[in-house]
Coordinates of C-alpha atoms in Angstrom, one line a residue:
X4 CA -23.4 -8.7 17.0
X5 CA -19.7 -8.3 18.5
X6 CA -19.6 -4.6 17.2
X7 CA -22.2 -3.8 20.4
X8 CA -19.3 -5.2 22.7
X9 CA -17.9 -3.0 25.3
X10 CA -14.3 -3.1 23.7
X11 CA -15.7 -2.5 20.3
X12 CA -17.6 0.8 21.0
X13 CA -15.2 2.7 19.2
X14 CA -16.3 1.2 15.7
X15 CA -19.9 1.8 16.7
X16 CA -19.7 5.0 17.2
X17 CA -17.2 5.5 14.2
X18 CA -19.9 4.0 12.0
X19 CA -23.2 6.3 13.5
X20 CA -21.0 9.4 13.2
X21 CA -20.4 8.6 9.9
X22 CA -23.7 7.3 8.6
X23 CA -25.2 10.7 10.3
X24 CA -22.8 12.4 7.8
X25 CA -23.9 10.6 4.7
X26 CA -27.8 11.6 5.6
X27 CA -26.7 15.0 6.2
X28 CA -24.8 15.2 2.9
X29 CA -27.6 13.7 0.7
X30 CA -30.4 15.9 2.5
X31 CA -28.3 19.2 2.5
X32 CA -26.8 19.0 -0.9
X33 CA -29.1 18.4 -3.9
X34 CA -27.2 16.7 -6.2
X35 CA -29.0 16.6 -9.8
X36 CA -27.4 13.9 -12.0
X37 CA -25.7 14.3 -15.2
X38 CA -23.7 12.6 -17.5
X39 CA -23.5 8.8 -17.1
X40 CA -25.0 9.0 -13.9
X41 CA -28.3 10.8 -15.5
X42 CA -28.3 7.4 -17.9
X43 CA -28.1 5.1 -15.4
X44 CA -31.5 6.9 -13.9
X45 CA -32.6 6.8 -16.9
X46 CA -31.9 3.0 -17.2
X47 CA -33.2 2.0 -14.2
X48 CA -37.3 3.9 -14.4
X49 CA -36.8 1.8 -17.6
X50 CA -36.2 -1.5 -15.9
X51 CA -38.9 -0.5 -13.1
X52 CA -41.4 0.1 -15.6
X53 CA -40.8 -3.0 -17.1
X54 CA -38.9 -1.3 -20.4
X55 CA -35.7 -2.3 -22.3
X56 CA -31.9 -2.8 -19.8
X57 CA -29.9 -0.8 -21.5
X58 CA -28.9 -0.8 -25.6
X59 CA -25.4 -3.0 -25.1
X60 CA -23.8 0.2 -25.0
X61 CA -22.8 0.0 -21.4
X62 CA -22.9 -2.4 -18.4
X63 CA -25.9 -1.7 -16.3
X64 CA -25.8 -3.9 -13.5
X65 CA -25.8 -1.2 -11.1
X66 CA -28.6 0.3 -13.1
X67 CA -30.7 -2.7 -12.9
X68 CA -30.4 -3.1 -9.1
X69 CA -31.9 0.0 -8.8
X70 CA -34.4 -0.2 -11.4
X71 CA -35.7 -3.5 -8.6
X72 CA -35.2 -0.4 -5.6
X73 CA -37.3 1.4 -8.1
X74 CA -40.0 -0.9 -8.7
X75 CA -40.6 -0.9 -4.6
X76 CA -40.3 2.0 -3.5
X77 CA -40.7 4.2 -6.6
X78 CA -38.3 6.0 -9.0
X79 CA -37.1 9.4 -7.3
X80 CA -33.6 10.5 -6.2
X81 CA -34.4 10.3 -2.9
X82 CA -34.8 6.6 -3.2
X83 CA -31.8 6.6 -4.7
X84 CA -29.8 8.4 -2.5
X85 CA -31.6 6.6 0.3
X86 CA -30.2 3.0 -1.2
X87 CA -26.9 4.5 -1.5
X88 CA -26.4 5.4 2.1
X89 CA -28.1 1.9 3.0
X90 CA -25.1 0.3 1.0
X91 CA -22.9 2.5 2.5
X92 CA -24.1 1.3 5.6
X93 CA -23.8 -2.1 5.0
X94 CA -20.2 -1.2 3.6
X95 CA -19.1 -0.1 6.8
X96 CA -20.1 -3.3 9.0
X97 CA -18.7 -5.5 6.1
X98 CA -15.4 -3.5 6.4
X99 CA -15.1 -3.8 10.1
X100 CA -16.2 -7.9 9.8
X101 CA -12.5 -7.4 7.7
X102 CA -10.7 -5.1 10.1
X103 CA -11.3 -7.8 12.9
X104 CA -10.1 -11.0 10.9
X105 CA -6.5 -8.6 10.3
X106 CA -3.0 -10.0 11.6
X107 CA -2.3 -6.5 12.8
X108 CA -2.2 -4.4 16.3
X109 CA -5.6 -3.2 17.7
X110 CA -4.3 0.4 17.2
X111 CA -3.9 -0.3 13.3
X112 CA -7.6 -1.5 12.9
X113 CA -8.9 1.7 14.4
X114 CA -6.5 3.9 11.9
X115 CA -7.8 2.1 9.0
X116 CA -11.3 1.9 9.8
X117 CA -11.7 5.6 11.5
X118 CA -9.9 7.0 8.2
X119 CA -12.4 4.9 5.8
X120 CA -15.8 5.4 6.9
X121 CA -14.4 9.2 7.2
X122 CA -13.2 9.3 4.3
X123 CA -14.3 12.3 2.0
X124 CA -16.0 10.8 -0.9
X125 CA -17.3 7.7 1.0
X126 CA -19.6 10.7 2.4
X127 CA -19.8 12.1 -0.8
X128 CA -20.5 9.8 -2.9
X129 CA -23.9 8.7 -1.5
X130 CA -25.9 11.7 -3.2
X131 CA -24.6 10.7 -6.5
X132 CA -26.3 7.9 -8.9
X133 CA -23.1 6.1 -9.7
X134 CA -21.2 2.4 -9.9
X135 CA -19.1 3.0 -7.1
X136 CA -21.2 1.9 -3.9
X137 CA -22.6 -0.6 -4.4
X138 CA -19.4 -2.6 -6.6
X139 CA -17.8 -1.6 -3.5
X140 CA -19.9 -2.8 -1.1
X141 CA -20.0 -6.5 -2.9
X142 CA -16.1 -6.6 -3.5
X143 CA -16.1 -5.9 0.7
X144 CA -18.4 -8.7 0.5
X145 CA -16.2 -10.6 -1.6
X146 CA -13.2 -10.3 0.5
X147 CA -15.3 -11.0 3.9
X148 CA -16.0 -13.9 2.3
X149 CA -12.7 -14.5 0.6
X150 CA -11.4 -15.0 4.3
X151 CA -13.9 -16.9 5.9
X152 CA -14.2 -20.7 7.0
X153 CA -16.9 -21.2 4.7
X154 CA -16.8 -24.4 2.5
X155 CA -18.5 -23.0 -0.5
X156 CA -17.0 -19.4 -0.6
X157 CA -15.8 -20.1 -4.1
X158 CA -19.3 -21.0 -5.2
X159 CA -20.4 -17.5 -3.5
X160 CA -17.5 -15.7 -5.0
X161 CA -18.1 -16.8 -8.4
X162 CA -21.9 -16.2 -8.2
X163 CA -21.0 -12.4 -6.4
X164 CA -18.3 -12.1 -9.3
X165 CA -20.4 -12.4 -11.7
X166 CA -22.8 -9.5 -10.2
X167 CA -19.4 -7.2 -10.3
X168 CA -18.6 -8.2 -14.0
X169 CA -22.3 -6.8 -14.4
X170 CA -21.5 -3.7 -13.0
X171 CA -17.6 -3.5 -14.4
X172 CA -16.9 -6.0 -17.0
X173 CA -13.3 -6.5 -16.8
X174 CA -13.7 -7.5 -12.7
X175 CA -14.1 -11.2 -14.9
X176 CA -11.0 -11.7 -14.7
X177 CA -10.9 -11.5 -10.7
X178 CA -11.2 -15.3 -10.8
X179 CA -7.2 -15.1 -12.2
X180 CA -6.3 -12.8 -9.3
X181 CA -7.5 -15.3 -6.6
X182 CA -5.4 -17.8 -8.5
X183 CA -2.3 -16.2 -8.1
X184 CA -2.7 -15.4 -4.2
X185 CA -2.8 -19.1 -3.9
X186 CA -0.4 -19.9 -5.8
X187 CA 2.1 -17.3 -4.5
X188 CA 1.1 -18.7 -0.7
X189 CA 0.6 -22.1 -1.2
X190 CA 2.9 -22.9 -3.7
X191 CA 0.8 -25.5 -5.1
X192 CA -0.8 -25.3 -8.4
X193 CA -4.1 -28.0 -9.0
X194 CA -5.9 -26.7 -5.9
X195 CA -5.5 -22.7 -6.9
X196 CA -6.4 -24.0 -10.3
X197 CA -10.0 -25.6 -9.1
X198 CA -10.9 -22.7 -7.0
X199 CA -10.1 -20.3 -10.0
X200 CA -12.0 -23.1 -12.2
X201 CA -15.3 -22.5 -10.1
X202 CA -15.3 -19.3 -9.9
X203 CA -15.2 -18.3 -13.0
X204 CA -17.7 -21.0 -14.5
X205 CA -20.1 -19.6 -11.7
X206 CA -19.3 -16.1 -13.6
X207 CA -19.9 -16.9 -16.7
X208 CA -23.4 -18.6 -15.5
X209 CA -24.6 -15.3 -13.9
X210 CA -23.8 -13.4 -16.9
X211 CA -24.4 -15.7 -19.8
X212 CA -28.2 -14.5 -20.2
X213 CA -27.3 -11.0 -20.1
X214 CA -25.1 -11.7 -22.9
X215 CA -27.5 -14.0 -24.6
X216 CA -29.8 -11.1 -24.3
X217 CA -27.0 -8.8 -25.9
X218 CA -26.0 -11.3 -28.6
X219 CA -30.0 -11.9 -29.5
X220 CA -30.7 -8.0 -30.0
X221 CA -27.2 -7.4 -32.1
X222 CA -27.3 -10.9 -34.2
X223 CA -23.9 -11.5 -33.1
X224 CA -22.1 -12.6 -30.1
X225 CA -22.1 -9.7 -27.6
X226 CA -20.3 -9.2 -24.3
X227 CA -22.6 -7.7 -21.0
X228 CA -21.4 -4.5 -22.7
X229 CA -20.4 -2.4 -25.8
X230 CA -18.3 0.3 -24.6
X231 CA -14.9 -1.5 -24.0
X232 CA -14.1 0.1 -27.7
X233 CA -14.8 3.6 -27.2
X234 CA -13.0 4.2 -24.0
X235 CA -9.8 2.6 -25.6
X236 CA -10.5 4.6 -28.8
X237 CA -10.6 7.9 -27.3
X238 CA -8.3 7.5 -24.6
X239 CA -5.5 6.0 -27.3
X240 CA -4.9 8.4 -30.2
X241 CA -2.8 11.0 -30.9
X242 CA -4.8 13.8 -29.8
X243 CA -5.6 13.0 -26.4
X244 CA -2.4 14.4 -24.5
X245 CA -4.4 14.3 -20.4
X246 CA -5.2 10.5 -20.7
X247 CA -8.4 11.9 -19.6
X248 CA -12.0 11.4 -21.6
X249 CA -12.1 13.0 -24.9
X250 CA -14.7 13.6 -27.9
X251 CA -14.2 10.9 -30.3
X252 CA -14.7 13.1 -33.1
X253 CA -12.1 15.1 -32.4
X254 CA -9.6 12.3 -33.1
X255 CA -7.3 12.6 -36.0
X256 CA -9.2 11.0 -39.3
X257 CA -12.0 9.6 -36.4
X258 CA -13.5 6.5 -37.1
X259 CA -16.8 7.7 -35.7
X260 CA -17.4 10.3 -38.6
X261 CA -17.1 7.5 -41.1
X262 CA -20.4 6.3 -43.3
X263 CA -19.6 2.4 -42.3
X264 CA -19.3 3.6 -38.7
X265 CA -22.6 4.8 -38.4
X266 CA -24.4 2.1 -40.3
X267 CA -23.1 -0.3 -38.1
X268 CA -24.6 -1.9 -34.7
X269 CA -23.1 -1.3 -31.3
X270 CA -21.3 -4.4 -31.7
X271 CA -19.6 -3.3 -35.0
X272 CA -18.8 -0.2 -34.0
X273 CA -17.2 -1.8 -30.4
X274 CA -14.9 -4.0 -32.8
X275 CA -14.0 -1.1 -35.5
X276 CA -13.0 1.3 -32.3
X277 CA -11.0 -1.2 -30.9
X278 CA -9.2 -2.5 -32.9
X279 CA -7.9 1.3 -34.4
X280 CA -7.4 1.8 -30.5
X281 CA -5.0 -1.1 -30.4
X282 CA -3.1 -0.5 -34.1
X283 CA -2.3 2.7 -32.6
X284 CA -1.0 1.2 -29.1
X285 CA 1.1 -1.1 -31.2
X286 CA 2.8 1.7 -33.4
X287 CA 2.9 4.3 -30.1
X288 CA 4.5 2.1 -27.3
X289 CA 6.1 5.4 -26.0
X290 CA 2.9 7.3 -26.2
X291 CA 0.9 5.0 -25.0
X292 CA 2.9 4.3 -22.1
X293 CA 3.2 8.2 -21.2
X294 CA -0.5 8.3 -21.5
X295 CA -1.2 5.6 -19.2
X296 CA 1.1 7.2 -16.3
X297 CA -1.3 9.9 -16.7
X298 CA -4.2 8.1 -16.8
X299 CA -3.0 6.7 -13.2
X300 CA -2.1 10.1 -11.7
X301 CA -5.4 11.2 -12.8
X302 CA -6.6 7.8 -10.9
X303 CA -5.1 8.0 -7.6
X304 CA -3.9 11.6 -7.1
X305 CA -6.6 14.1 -8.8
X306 CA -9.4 14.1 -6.5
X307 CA -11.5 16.0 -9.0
X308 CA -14.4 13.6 -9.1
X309 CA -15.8 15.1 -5.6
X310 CA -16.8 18.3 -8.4
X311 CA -19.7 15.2 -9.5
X312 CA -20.9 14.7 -6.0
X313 CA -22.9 18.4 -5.9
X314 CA -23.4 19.2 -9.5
X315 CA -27.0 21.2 -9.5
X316 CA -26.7 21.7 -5.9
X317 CA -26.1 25.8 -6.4
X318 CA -22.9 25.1 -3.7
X319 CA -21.4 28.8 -3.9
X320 CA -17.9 28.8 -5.9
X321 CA -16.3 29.2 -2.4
X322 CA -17.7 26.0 -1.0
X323 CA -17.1 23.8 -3.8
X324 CA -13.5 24.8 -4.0
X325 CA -13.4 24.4 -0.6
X326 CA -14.4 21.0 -0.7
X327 CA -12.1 20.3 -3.7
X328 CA -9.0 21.7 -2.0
X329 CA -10.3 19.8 1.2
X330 CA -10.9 15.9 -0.6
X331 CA -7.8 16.7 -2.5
X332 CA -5.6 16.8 0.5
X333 CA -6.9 14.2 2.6
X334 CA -6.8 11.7 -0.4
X335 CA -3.3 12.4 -1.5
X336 CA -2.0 12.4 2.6
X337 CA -3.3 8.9 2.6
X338 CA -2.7 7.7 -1.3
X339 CA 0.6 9.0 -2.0
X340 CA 2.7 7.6 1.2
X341 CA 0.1 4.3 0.5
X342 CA 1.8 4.1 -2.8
X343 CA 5.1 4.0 -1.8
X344 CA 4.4 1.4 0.9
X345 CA 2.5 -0.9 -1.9
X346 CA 5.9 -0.7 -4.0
X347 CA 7.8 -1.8 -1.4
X348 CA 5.5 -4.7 -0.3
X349 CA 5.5 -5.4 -3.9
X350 CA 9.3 -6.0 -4.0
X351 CA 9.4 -7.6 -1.1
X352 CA 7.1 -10.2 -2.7
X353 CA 9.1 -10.6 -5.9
X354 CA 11.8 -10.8 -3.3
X355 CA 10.4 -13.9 -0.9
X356 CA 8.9 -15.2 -4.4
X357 CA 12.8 -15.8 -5.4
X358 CA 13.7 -17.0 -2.2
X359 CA 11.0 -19.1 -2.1
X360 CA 9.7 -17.7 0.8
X361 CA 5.9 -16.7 -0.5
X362 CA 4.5 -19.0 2.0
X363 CA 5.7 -16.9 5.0
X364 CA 3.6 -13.9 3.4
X365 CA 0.6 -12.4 4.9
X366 CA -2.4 -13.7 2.9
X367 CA -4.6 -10.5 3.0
X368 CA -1.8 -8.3 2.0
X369 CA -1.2 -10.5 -1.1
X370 CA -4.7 -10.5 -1.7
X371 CA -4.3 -6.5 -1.5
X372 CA -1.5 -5.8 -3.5
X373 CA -3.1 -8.9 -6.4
X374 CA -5.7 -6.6 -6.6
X375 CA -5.2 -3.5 -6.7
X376 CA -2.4 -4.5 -9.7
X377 CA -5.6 -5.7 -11.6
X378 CA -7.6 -2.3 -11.2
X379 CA -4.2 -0.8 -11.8
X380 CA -3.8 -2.1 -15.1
X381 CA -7.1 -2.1 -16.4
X382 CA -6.9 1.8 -15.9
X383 CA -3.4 2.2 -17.1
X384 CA -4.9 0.6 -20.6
X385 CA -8.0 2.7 -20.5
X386 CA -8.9 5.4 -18.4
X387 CA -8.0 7.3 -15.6
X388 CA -10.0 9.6 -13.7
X389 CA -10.4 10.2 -9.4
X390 CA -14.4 8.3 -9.3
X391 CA -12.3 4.9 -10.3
X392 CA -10.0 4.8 -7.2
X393 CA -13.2 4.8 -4.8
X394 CA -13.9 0.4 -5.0
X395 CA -10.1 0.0 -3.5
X396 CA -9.1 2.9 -1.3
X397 CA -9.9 0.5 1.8
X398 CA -6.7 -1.3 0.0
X399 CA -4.8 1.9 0.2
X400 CA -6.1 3.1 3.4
X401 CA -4.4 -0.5 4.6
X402 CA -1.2 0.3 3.2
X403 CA -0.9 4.1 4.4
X404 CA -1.6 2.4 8.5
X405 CA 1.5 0.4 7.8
X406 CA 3.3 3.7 8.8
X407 CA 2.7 3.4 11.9
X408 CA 4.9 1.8 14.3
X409 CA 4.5 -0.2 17.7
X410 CA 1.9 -3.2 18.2
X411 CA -0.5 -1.1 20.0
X412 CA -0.9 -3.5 23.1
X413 CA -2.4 -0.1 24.8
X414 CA -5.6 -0.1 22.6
X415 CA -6.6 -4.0 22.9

């Protein structure tokens, strides 16, 4: 491996340090889950003893891999926490594979890559049973591939897609992203159109029998999920004034406490809470936009999700706001000058775009900015809390290094 290279020690030891971190975290701090992260446990000693994936109320991809960890190894958190710092792990090489295929000065790289496999929850993180990791660790593996030489990496991408959408439905519609990076750069439309084509047919092949499984049990056609609904419903009303997760009973008039709510299937009740979630967009514009700034300062700015990572762990109330105060401030010294610097990029694309320039752009940073407008906008709609930034601060960590100036010849 070119990582053992004299000249690439530095990542090396970048990537020990912080993998000895991650095992000291997880062994030191007993994290008991709770909340979602307690069902998808629950989900996946389900799937190892050979029981039912899930009810269609929410995706379980990520519970299912670990159901298979499960099944080997046996169910405990310890084998849990254990796969999370091996995906972690595996994170970290597939971000320096990236790193290395940059158009950017040596001294850059090590910036980006020291800051990210340092970051605060990317150590955190691994003693909690969540999404995060390992959708992470295959949209790094995505975009590895995304900028390779290989000839099928659109059959790859659409089959890995399709894994993702498992894990967070609305990363479908990553196939529509790729076609506008290469139709921005290339300035060509049948071949961005092909490559979009296959990857999301290969999508929709990975998923359909999870959603031929979903439409079976409901007796109607169901999507890998039914909780799309919900999460608009309660984070689009007139009570919910944080853009933050709410009771949906507590709703004005709330669907949920109706007699035809309760008799009806998951499916049912996904339709009937989204559709009152979108009347009520429609006669709120201003609301609804207020809320969604929200929901993205509670996204990218509110650090709060770290409070997850040692829940049970009997931290004293010193420690924990220690660590709060801590995550808080290195995430908003890197986030809020990376924001800045993605608005200007972004101009500066709509800029070359009008100039017809776009070909003259650097391809990753498209790719970047692409991106992390689709996560952007899928949060803005629906919810917004710190956990959700985690799958594309490498993105931001990118942007933040572009404050630094000089082409780092020194470091090479």
């Amino acid at each position: 491996m070119d990582i053992l290279k004299k000249h690439n020690r530095f990542y090396l030891i970048s990537i020990l340090v912080a993998t000895v971190l991650c095992i000291l975290w997880t062994a030191l701090v007993r994290t008991v889950p709770a909340s979602d992260f307690n069902y998808y446990d629950t989900i996946a000693r389900q799937v190892a003893t050979g029981g039912q994936w899930g009810n269609t109320y929410t995706s379980v991809g990520y519970a299912i891999g670990l159901g298979f960890v499960y099944s080997i190894f046996g169910a405990s958190l310890f084998v849990a926490k254990t796969f999370n710092v091996l995906l972690t792990l595996i994170g970290y090489f597939l971000f320096y594979r990236l790193v290395k295929k940059l158009k950017i000065s040596e001294l850059k790289k090590r910036i980006i890559f020291a800051i990210f496999v340092l970051f605060p929850v990317n150590i955190f993180y691994n003693s909690l049973l969540c999404t995060e990791i390992l959708f992470t660790t295959l949209f790094l593996l995505i975009t590895n591939i995304y900028f390779s030489e290989n000839k099928y990496k659109y059959i790859f991408i659409g089959i890995l897609t399709g894994i993702e959408t498992m894990i967070k439905p609305f990363f479908m519609a990553f196939f529509f992203a790729i076609f506008l990076v290469e139709v921005i750069k290339n300035k060509k439309l049948v071949k961005p159109f092909l490559n979009a084509l296959v990857v999301i047919v290969l999508t929709c092949i990975v998923i359909a029998p999870f959603v031929y499984r979903n439409t079976k049990m409901m007796g109607e056609f169901t999507f890998v999920s039914n909780n799309g609904g919900i999460v608009l419903y309660i984070n689009n009303n007139s009570q919910n004034h944080s853009g933050r997760w709410m009771d949906a009973a507590k709703v004005k008039n709330s669907i949920v406490l109706t007699e035809k709510y309760k008799k009806a299937n998951m499916t049912e009740k996904n339709h009937m809470l989204s559709a009152a979630a979108k009347k009520w967009i429609k006669s709120h514009p201003r609301e609804f936009f207020i809320l969604g700034c929200k929901r993205l300062l509670n996204t990218y700015y509110v650090g709060d999700d770290v409070v997850f990572t040692f829940n049970g762990a009997n931290l004293s109330d010193a420690v924990q706001h220690y660590l709060l105060v801590y995550t808080n401030l290195i995430r908003n010294l890197v986030f809020l000058p990376a924001t800045v610097l993605v608005v200007i990029y972004a101009v500066n694309v709509i800029r070359a775009i009008v100039k017809k320039k776009s070909d003259e752009l650097d391809e990753f940073e498209l790719y970047a900015l692409i991106s992390l407008c689709m996560f952007t906008g899928v949060y803005f709609i629906t919810e917004g809390q710190g956990r959700y930034a985690f799958p594309f601060a490498f993105i931001l960590i990118y942007f933040f290094s572009k404050i630094v100036k000089g082409n780092g010849e020194a470091w090479k």
